Short mmCIF file of C-alpha atoms in Angstrom, two decimals:
data_model
loop_
_atom_site.label_atom_id
_atom_site.label_comp_id
_atom_site.label_asym_id
_atom_site.label_seq_id
_atom_site.Cartn_x
_atom_site.Cartn_y
_atom_site.Cartn_z
CA MET A 1 -91.41 8.20 -156.34
CA PHE A 2 -90.13 6.72 -153.07
CA LEU A 3 -92.75 8.59 -151.04
CA TRP A 4 -95.59 7.26 -153.19
CA SER A 5 -94.46 3.64 -152.88
CA ALA A 6 -94.22 3.92 -149.08
CA CYS A 7 -97.80 5.20 -148.90
CA SER A 8 -99.10 2.39 -151.11
CA VAL A 9 -97.55 -0.22 -148.80
CA GLN A 10 -99.35 1.27 -145.81
CA ALA A 11 -102.67 1.40 -147.65
CA SER A 12 -102.45 -2.28 -148.66
CA ALA A 13 -101.91 -3.50 -145.07
CA GLU A 14 -105.08 -5.16 -143.79
CA PRO A 15 -106.82 -3.39 -140.91
CA PRO A 16 -107.69 -5.60 -137.94
CA PRO A 17 -111.22 -7.02 -137.93
CA LEU A 18 -113.99 -5.31 -136.02
CA PHE A 19 -114.51 -7.59 -133.00
CA GLU A 20 -117.27 -7.20 -130.42
CA ILE A 21 -118.34 -9.28 -127.41
CA LYS A 22 -121.38 -8.47 -125.28
CA PRO A 23 -121.67 -8.36 -122.34
CA LEU A 24 -118.12 -7.53 -121.20
CA VAL A 25 -118.91 -7.92 -117.47
CA CYS A 26 -120.28 -10.89 -115.56
CA MET A 27 -121.62 -10.40 -112.04
CA VAL A 28 -121.31 -13.01 -109.28
CA LYS A 29 -122.47 -12.81 -105.66
CA THR A 30 -119.03 -13.30 -104.09
CA GLN A 31 -115.49 -13.30 -105.46
CA GLY A 32 -114.33 -16.79 -106.49
CA GLN A 33 -117.71 -18.05 -107.70
CA THR A 34 -118.03 -19.36 -111.24
CA CYS A 35 -119.99 -17.13 -113.56
CA GLN A 36 -122.21 -18.73 -116.20
CA MET A 37 -123.32 -16.44 -118.99
CA THR A 38 -124.24 -16.29 -122.65
CA ILE A 39 -122.03 -14.04 -124.77
CA ARG A 40 -122.86 -12.64 -128.17
CA VAL A 41 -119.92 -12.40 -130.56
CA ASN A 42 -119.89 -10.23 -133.69
CA TRP A 43 -116.99 -9.66 -136.05
CA HIS A 44 -116.43 -8.19 -139.49
CA HIS A 45 -113.28 -8.27 -141.64
CA SER A 46 -112.49 -6.72 -145.00
CA VAL A 47 -111.38 -10.03 -146.57
CA PRO A 48 -112.88 -13.53 -146.21
CA GLU A 49 -110.82 -15.75 -143.88
CA ASN A 50 -110.98 -18.89 -141.79
CA LEU A 51 -111.24 -17.53 -138.24
CA CYS A 52 -111.87 -19.11 -134.85
CA LEU A 53 -112.96 -17.72 -131.50
CA TYR A 54 -110.90 -18.79 -128.48
CA GLN A 55 -111.49 -18.52 -124.74
CA ALA A 56 -107.89 -18.39 -123.50
CA ASN A 57 -106.49 -21.41 -125.44
CA LYS A 58 -109.81 -23.26 -125.83
CA GLN A 59 -111.41 -23.11 -129.27
CA LEU A 60 -115.12 -22.21 -129.03
CA HIS A 61 -116.37 -21.58 -132.57
CA CYS A 62 -115.02 -21.30 -136.14
CA TRP A 63 -116.10 -19.66 -139.38
CA GLU A 64 -114.78 -20.74 -142.79
CA SER A 65 -114.11 -18.40 -145.74
CA SER A 66 -116.18 -15.63 -144.20
CA ASN A 67 -115.67 -11.91 -143.77
CA GLN A 68 -118.21 -11.65 -140.93
CA GLY A 69 -119.69 -13.79 -138.24
CA THR A 70 -121.99 -13.91 -135.24
CA ALA A 71 -122.50 -16.46 -132.50
CA LYS A 72 -124.25 -16.89 -129.16
CA LEU A 73 -122.23 -19.06 -126.80
CA ALA A 74 -122.64 -20.22 -123.20
CA VAL A 75 -119.41 -19.78 -121.25
CA LYS A 76 -118.20 -20.29 -117.67
CA LEU A 77 -115.75 -17.87 -116.07
CA ALA A 78 -114.04 -18.06 -112.69
CA GLN A 79 -111.88 -14.98 -113.32
CA ASN A 80 -111.32 -12.30 -115.94
CA MET A 81 -110.97 -14.06 -119.29
CA GLU A 82 -109.53 -13.07 -122.65
CA PHE A 83 -111.42 -14.00 -125.82
CA SER A 84 -109.55 -13.80 -129.10
CA LEU A 85 -110.22 -14.10 -132.81
CA ARG A 86 -107.45 -16.09 -134.49
CA ASP A 87 -106.65 -17.23 -138.01
CA LYS A 88 -105.72 -20.81 -138.93
CA LYS A 89 -102.02 -20.08 -138.21
CA GLN A 90 -102.98 -19.15 -134.61
CA HIS A 91 -102.22 -15.44 -135.17
CA THR A 92 -104.40 -13.28 -132.92
CA LEU A 93 -106.23 -10.70 -135.02
CA ALA A 94 -108.35 -9.17 -132.23
CA LYS A 95 -109.07 -9.75 -128.54
CA LYS A 96 -111.42 -8.64 -125.78
CA THR A 97 -111.46 -9.27 -122.05
CA VAL A 98 -114.63 -10.23 -120.18
CA LYS A 99 -114.42 -9.23 -116.52
CA VAL A 100 -115.90 -11.02 -113.52
CA ASN A 101 -117.13 -8.62 -110.82
CA ALA A 102 -118.44 -9.58 -107.40
CA VAL A 103 -121.42 -7.88 -105.75
CA VAL A 104 -119.84 -8.48 -102.33
CA SER A 105 -116.09 -8.15 -102.21
CA THR A 106 -114.52 -10.15 -99.39
CA LYS A 107 -111.26 -8.30 -99.93
CA TYR A 108 -112.49 -4.99 -98.55
CA ARG A 109 -115.46 -6.00 -96.41
CA ARG A 110 -115.10 -6.34 -92.64
CA LYS A 111 -117.37 -8.77 -90.81
CA LEU A 112 -120.01 -6.98 -88.79
CA LYS A 113 -120.60 -9.85 -86.40
CA THR A 114 -118.01 -12.09 -84.79
CA ASP A 115 -118.18 -15.87 -85.11
CA TRP A 116 -118.13 -16.35 -81.31
CA SER A 117 -120.06 -14.95 -78.36
CA LEU A 118 -119.83 -15.11 -74.55
CA PHE A 119 -123.61 -15.11 -74.12
#
């Protein structure tokens, strides 16, 4: 009897929503530049809820009494950024990180030509 009741508690716990952001990488020419991109957000949850999408602590979009949602949003990123799906009590249900990658990394690249010359 005890074993059965423990299993029923686990089965009734809500699974986290399916949360997807595309693309997950934004390319800039050099490190430190601001990346402007359009992301596509898709989510699906087993029960209807009031959920909002956040970029760090900034609210971007909300859905009311829905068990799924999609959105296309223009965002600006200067560094890797976490996007999260939160309920009205600010509990994070799911999160994804969008990375900013540079084509030319100043961290590892040595200058080929000096800034000064004798001739």
